[in-house]
Tab-separated table of C-alpha atoms and ligand atoms in Angstrom:
chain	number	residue	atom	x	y	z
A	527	UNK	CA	56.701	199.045	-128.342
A	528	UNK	CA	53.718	199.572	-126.283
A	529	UNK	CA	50.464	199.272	-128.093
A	530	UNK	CA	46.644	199.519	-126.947
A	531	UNK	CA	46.510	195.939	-126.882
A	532	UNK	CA	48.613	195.314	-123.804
A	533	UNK	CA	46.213	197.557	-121.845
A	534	UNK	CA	42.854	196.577	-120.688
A	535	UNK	CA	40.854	200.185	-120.379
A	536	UNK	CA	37.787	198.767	-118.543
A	537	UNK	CA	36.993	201.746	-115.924
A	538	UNK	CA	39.933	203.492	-117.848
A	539	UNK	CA	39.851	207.328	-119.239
A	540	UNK	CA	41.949	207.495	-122.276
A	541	UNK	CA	43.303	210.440	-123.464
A	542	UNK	CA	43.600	209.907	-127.336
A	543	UNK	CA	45.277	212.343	-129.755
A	544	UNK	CA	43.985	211.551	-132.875
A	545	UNK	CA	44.241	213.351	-136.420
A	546	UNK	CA	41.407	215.129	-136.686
A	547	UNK	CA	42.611	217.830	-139.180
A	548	UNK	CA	39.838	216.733	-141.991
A	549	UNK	CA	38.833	218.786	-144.833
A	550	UNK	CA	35.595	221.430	-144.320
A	551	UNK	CA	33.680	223.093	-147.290
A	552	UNK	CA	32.184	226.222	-147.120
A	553	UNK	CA	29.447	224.626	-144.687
A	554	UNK	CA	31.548	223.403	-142.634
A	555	UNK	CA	30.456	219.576	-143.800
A	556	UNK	CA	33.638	216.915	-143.419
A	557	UNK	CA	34.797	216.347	-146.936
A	558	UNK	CA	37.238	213.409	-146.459
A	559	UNK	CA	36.286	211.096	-143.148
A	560	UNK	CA	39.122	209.267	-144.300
A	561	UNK	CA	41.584	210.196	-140.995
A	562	UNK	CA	38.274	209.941	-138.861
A	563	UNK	CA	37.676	206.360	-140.054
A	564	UNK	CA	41.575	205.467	-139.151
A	565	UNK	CA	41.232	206.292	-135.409
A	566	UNK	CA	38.008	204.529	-134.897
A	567	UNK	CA	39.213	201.178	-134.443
A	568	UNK	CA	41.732	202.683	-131.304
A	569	UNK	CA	38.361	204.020	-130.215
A	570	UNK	CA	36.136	200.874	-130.440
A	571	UNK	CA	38.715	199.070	-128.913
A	572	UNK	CA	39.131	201.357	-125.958
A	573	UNK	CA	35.028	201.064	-125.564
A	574	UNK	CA	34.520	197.797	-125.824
A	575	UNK	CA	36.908	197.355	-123.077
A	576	UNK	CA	34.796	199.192	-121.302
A	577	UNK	CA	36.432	202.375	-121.177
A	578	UNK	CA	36.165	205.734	-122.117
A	579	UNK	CA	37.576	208.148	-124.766
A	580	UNK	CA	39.006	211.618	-124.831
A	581	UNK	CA	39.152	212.826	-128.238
A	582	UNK	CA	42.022	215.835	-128.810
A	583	UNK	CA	43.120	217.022	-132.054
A	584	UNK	CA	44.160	219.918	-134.007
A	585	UNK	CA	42.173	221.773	-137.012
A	586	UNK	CA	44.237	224.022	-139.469
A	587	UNK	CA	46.189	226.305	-138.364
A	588	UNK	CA	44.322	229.242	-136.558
A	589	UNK	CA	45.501	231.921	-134.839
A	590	UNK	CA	43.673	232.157	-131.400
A	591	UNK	CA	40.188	230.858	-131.296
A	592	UNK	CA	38.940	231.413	-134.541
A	593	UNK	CA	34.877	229.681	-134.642
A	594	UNK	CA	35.802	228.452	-138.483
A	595	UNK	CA	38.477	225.962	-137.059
A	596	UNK	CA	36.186	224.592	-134.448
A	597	UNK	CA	35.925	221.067	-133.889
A	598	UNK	CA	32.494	221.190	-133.522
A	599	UNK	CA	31.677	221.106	-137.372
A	600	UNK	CA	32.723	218.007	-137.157
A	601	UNK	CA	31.084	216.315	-133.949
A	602	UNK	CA	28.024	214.575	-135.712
A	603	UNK	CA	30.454	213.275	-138.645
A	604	UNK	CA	32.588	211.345	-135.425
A	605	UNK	CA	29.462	210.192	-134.031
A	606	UNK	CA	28.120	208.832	-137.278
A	607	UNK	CA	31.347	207.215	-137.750
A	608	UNK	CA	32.244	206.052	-134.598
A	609	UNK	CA	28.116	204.717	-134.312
A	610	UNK	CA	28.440	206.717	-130.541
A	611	UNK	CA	26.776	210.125	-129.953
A	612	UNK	CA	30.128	212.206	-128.856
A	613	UNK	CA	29.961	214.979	-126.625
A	614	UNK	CA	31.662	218.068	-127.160
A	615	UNK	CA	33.436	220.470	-124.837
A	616	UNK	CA	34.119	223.624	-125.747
A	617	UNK	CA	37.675	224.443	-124.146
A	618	UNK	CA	40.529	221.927	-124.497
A	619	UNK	CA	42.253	222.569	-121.109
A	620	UNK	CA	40.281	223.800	-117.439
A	621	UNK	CA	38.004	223.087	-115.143
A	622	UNK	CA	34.855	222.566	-117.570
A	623	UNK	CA	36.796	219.795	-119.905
A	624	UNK	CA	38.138	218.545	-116.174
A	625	UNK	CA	34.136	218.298	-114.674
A	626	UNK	CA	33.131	216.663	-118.317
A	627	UNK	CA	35.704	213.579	-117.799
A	628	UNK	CA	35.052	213.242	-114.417
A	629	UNK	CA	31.538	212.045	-114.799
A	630	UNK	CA	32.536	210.250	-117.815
A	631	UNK	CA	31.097	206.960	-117.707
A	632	UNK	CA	32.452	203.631	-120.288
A	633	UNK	CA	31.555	203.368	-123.783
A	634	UNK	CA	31.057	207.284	-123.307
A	635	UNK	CA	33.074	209.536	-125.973
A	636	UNK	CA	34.490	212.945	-125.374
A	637	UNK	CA	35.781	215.753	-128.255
A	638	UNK	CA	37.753	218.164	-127.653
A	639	UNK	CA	38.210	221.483	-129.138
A	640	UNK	CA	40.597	222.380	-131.353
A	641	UNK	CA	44.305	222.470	-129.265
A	642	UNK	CA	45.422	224.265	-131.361
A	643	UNK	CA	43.430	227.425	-130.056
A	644	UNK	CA	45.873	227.915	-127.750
A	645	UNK	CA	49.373	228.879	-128.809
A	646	UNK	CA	50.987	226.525	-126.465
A	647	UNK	CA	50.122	223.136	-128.150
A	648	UNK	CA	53.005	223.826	-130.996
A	649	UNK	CA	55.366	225.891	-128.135
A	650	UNK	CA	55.139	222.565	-126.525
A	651	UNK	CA	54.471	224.050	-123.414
A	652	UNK	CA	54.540	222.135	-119.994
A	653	UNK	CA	51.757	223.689	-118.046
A	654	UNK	CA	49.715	223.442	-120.935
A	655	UNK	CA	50.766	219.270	-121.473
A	656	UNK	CA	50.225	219.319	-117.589
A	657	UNK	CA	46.686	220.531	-117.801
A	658	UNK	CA	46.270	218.054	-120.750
A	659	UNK	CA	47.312	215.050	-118.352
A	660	UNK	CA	44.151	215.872	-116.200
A	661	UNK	CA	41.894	214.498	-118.757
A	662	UNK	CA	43.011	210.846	-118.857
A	663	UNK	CA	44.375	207.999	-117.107
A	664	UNK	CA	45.894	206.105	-120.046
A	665	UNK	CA	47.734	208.453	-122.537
A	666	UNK	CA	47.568	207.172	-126.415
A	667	UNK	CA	48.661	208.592	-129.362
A	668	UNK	CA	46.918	207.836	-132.290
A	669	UNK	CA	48.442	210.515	-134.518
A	670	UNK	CA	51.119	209.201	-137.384
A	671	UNK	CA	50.463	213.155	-138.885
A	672	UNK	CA	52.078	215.168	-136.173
A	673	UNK	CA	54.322	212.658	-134.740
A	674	UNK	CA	57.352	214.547	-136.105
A	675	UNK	CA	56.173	217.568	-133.996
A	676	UNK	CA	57.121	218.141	-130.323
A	677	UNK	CA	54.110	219.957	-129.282
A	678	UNK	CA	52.030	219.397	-126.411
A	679	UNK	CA	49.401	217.074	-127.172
A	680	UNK	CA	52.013	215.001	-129.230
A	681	UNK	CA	54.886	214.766	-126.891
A	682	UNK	CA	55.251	216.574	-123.973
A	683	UNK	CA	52.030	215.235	-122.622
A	684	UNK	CA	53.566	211.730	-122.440
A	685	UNK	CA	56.066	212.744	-119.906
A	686	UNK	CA	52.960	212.737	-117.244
A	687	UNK	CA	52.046	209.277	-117.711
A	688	UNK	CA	55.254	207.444	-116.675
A	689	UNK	CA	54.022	203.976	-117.950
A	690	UNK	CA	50.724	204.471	-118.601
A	691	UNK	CA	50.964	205.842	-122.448
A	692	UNK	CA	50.754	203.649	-125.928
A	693	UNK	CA	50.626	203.903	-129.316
A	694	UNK	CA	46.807	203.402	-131.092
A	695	UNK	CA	46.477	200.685	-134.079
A	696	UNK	CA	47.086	203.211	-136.515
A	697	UNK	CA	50.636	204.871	-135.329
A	698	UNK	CA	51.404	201.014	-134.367
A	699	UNK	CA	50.862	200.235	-138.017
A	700	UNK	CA	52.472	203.340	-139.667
A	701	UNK	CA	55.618	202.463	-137.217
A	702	UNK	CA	55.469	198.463	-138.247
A	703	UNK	CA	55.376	199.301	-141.516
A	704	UNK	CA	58.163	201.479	-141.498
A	705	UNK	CA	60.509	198.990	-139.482
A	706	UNK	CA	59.098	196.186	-142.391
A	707	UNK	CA	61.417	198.603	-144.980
A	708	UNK	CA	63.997	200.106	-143.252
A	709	UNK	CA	64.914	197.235	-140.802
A	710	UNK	CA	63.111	193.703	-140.751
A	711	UNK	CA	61.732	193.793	-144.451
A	712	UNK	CA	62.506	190.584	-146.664
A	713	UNK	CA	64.883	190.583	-149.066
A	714	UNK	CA	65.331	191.695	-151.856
A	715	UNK	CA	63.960	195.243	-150.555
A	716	UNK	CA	63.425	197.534	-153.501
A	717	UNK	CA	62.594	201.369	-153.115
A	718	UNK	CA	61.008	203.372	-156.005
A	719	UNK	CA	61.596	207.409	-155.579
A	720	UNK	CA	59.866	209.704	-157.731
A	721	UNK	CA	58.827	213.590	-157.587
A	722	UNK	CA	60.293	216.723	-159.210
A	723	UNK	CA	63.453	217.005	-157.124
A	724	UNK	CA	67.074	215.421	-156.073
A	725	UNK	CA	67.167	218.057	-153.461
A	726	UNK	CA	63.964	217.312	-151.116
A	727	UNK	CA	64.918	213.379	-151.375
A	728	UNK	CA	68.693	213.602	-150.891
A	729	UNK	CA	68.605	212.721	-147.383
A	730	UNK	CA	65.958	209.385	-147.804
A	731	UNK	CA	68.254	208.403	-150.580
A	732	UNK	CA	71.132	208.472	-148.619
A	733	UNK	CA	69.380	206.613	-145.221
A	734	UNK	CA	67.872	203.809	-147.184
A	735	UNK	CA	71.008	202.514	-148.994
A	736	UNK	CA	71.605	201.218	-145.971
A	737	UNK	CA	68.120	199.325	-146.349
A	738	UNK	CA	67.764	198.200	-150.091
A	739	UNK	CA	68.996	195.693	-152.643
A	740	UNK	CA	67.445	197.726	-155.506
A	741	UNK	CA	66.855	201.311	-156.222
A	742	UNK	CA	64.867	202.705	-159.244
A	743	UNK	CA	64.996	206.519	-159.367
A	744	UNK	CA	62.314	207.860	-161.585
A	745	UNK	CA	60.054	211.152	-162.109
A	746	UNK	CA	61.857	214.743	-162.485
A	747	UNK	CA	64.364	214.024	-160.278
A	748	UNK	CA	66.001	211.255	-162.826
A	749	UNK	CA	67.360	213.876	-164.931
A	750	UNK	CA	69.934	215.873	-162.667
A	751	UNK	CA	71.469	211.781	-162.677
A	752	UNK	CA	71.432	211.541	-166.350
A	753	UNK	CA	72.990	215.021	-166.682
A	754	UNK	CA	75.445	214.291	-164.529
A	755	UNK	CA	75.961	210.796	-166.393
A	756	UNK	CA	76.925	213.325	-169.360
A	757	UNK	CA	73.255	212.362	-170.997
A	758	UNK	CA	71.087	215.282	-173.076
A	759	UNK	CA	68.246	216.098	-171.430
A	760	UNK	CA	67.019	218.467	-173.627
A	761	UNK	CA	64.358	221.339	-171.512
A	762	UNK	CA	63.768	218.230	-168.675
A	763	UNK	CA	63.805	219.475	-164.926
A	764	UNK	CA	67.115	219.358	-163.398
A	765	UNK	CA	68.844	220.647	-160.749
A	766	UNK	CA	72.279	222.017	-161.663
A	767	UNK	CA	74.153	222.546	-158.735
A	768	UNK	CA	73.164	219.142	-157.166
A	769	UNK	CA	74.862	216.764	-160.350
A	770	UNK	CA	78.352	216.463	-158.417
A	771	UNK	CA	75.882	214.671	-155.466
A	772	UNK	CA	74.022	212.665	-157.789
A	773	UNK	CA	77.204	211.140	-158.998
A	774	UNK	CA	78.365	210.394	-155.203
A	775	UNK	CA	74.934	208.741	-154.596
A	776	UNK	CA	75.658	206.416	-157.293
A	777	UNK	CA	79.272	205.795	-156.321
A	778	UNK	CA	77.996	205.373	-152.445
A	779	UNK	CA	75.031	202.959	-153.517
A	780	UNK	CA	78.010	200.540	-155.658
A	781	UNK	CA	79.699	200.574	-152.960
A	782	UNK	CA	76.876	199.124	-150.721
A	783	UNK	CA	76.077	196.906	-153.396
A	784	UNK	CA	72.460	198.378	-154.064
A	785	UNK	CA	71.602	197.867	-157.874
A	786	UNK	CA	70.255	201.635	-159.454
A	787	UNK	CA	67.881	201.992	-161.712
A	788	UNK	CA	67.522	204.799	-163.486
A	789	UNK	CA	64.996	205.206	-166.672
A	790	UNK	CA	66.256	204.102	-170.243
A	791	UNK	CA	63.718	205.872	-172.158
A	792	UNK	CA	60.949	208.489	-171.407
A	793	UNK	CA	57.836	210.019	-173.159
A	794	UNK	CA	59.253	213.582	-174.465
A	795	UNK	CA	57.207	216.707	-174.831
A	796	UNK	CA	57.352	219.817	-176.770
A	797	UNK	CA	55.626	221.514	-174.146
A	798	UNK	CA	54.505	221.406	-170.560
A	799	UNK	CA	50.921	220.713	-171.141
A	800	UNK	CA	48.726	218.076	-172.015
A	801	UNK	CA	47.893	218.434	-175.140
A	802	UNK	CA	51.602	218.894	-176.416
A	803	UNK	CA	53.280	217.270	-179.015
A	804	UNK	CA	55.271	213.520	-177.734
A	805	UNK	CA	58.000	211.294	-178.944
A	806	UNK	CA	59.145	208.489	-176.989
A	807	UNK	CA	63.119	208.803	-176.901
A	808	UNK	CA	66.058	207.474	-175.078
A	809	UNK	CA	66.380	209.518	-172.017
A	810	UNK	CA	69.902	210.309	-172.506
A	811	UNK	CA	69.342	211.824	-176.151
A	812	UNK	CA	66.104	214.342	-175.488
A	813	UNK	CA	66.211	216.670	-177.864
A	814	UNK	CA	66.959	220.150	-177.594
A	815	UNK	CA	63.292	221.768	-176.622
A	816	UNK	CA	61.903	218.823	-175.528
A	817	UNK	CA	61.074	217.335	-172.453
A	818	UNK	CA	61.000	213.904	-170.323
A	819	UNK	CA	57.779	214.255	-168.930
A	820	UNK	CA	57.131	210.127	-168.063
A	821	UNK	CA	59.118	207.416	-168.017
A	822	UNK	CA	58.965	205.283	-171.538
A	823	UNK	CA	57.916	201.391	-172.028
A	824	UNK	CA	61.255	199.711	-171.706
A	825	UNK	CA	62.004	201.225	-168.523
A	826	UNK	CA	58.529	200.088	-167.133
A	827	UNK	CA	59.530	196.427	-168.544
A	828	UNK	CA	62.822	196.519	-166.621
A	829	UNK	CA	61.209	198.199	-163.498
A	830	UNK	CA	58.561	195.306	-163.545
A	831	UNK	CA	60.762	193.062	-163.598
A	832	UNK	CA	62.850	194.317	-160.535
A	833	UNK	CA	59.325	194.868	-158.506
A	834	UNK	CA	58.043	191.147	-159.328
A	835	UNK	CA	61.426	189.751	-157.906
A	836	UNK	CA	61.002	191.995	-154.339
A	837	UNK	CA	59.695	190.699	-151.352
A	838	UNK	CA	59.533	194.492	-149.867
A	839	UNK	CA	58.899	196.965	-151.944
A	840	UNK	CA	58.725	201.117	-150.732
A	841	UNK	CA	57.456	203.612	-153.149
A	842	UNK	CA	57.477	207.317	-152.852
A	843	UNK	CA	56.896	209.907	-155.124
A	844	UNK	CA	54.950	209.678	-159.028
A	845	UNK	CA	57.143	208.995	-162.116
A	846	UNK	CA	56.192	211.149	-164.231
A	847	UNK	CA	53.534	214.511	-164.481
A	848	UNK	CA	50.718	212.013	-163.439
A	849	UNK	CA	48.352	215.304	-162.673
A	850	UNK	CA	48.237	215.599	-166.693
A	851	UNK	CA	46.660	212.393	-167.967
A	852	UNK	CA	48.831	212.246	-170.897
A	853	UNK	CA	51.755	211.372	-169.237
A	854	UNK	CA	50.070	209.759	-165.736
A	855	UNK	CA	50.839	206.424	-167.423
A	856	UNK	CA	54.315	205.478	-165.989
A	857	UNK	CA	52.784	206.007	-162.756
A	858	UNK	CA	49.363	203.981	-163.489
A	859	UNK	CA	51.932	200.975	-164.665
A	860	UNK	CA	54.250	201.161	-161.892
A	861	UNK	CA	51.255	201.042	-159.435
A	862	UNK	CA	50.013	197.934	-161.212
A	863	UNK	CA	53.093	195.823	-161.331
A	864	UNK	CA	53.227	197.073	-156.897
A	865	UNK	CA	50.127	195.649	-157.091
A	866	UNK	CA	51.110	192.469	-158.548
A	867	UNK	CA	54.139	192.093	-156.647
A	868	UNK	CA	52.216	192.601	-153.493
A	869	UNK	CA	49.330	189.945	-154.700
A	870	UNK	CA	52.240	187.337	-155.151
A	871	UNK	CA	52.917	188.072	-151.238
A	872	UNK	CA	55.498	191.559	-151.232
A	873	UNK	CA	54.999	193.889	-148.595
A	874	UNK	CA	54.705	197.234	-150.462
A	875	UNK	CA	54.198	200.698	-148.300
A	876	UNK	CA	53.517	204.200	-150.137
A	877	UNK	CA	54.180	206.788	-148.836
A	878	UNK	CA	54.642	210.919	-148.363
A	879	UNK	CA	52.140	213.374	-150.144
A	880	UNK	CA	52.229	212.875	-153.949
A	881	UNK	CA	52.281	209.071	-154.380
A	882	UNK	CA	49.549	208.633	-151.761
A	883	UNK	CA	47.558	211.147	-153.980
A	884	UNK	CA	48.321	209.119	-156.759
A	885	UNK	CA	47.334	205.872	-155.321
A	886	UNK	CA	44.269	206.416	-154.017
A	887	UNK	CA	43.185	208.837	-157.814
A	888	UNK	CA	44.068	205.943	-159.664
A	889	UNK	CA	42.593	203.214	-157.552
A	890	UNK	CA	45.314	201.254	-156.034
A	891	UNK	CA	44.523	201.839	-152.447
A	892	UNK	CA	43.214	198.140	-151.816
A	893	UNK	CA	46.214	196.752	-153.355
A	894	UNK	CA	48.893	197.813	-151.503
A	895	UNK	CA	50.204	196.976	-148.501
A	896	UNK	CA	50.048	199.908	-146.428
A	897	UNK	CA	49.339	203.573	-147.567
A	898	UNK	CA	51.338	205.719	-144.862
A	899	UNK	CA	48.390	208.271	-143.437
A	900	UNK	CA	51.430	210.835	-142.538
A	901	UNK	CA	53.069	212.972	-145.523
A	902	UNK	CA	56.264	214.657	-143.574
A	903	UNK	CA	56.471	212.099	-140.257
A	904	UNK	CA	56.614	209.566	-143.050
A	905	UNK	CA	58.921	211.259	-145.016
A	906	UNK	CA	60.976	212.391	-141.774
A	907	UNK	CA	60.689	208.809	-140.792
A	908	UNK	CA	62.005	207.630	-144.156
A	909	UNK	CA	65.227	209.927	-143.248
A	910	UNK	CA	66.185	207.972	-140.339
A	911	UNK	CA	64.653	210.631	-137.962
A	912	UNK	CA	63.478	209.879	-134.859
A	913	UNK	CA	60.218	211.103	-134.528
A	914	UNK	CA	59.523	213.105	-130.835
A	915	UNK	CA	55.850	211.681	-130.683
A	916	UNK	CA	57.552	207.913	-130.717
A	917	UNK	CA	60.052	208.671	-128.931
A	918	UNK	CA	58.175	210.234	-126.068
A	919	UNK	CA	55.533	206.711	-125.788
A	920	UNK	CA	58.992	204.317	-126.118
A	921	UNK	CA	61.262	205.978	-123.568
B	159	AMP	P1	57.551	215.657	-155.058
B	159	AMP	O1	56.630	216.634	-154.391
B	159	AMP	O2	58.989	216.038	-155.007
B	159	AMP	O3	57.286	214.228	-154.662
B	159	AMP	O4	57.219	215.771	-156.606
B	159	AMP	C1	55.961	215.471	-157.127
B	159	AMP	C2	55.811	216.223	-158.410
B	159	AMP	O5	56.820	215.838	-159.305
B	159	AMP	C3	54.492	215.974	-159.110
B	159	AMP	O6	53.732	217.148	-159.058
B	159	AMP	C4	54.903	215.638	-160.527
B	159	AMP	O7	54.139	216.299	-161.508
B	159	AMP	C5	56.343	216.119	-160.601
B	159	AMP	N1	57.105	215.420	-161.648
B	159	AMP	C6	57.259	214.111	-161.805
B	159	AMP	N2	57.962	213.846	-162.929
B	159	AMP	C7	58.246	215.026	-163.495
B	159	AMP	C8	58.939	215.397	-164.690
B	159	AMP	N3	59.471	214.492	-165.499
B	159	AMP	N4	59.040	216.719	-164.965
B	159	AMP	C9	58.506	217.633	-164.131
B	159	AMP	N5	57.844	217.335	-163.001
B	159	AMP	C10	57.718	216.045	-162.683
């Protein structure tokens, strides 16, 4: 895996697609720098090898050029950031953006606009990814978030650098990290999925058996299992039509001698809401108009237990309805006993959309090992995909 730190950019142009595609308010004002502050230290290092940097990203998802989806709004917020006053260029591709790296000198930094102004970044198209080239000697992609795209800027662009292309610190990490789970991680390996359903997890559950020594299934999605067990579930979420597959899961994981865990009790509801009535009950006997809505006390016991005995540890989606404080609890505990687990020297990754959201709401950021930047290449990853944007950089 080629990285940024087997190149020495001194004199070098480097063509960098970050993730730019930050957050605006009605102003126009950045209102997460968060995926700004992850690129900069590709960027820094790239400068203070003496090179310089071409910045190209994507913003939303306009249709033409549309001025609210500029990357201008958000020039001043990369130069505060990156402590460098960037220059912008208003066209991504042609002769202008061509003149502007020309005369680019080191430590100078160049933004592009948005790519994504022209329809041919997400056709992938070759002229376009040709025109792209011009603007850099080195090629690096920096951009975990649209990795599982084959657009232009992501993928195609690579072809037109034969060896000259690398991955940035960030996609290095996001890919490391990865690998630490699904192939070089120490054992016992223990994955935690969560979320609403069986159905958009089926195919991570079914890749990482190959992976783990311990699986605890927990959230909505633990319910279609129990069902299918023969349990009463009461009004809990469940999908039907996808028990028969929950069963075969659990056949396929004893046969690959991966130890399920599913939860033993859960914090019932009369309602969907907050303020409704609760009764902590086996989750195999909910009654009849109630509802699991967070895993109970003696399955957080048993799942603490499992997590402080894991050297790798991978956790995606919440167990419970964290978004309603009432019953974010199971969620807030099984962050903590990551966080222990990864204080007495785990490796612990989150990641894909809702269990980043509720790490970083409920403060755990700082205690994990790695929060994953990238909600679907992470989740794609997590499938056993192969992502075009790596594969374009390693072949
Ligand atoms: P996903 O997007 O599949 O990762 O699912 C995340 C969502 O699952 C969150 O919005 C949670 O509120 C929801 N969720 C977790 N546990 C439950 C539950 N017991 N009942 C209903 N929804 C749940």
């Amino acid at each position: 895996m080629k990285t940024i730190e087997d190149f020495n950019f001194e004199n070098k142009k480097a063509l960098i697609r970050v993730d730019f595609n930050v957050p605006l308010n009605d102003t126009y004002e950045v209102t997460d720098t968060t995926r700004i502050e992850a690129a900069k230290p590709t960027i820094i290092k790239i400068l203070e090898d003496g090179g310089s940097a071409v910045l190209m990203s994507h913003l939303g998802r306009p249709k033409g050029k549309q001025e609210e989806y500029s990357l201008k709004h958000i020039m001043n917020k990369v130069s505060d950031i990156l402590g460098v006053q960037v220059t912008f260029v208003q066209d991504c591709v042609g002769s202008t953006a061509e003149e502007v790296v020309t005369s680019l000198k080191g430590g100078e930094v160049v933004l592009l606009e948005n790519l994504r102004f022209y329809k041919e970044e997400t056709e992938g198209n070759q002229e376009f990814a040709e025109k792209l080239s011009k603007l850099g000697d080195v090629y690096v992609n920096d951009a975990f978030g649209t990795a599982h795209r084959a657009h232009a800027s992501t993928t195609v662009v690579a072809q037109f650098f034969k060896d000259q292309k690398c991955f940035g610190k960030l996609l290095a990490k996001e890919i490391e990290s990865i690998n630490k789970v699904l192939k070089s991680g120490e054992h016992p390996v223990t994955a935690i999925l969560g979320g609403s359903k069986v159905s958009s997890k089926i195919t991570i559950i079914e890749n990482i058996l190959d992976a783990v020594d311990h699986l605890i299934i927990g959230g909505g999605m633990a319910y279609t299992f129990i069902k299918a067990k023969g349990g009463q579930i009461g009004n809990s979420i469940c999908e039907d039509d996808k028990q028969e597959l929950a069963l075969e899961i659990l056949k396929k994981a004893k046969q690959k001698q991966v130890e399920v865990h599913l939860p033993v009790d859960v914090i019932a509801a009369d309602a969907f809401d907050n303020e409704a009535n609760t009764q902590t009950v086996a989750i195999d006997q909910i009654p009849d108009g109630w509802e699991g809505l967070d895993v109970g006390p003696k399955s957080l016991e048993k799942f603490h237990e499992v997590l402080l005995a894991s050297k790798t540890i991978l956790w995606n989606g919440p167990l419970g309805v964290f978004e309603m404080e009432n019953f974010a609890k199971g969620t807030i505990a099984l962050g903590n006993s990551i966080a222990e687990a990864t204080e007495a020297g785990a490796f612990s990754l989150v990641g894909g959309g809702d269990s980043v959201a509720a790490v970083k709401q409920f403060g755990f950021e700082d205690k994990v090992s790695y929060v994953s930047t990238g909600g679907g290449a992470m989740l794609e990853s997590l499938e056993g995909k192969t992502l075009p944007g790596i594969v374009a950089i390693t072949s």
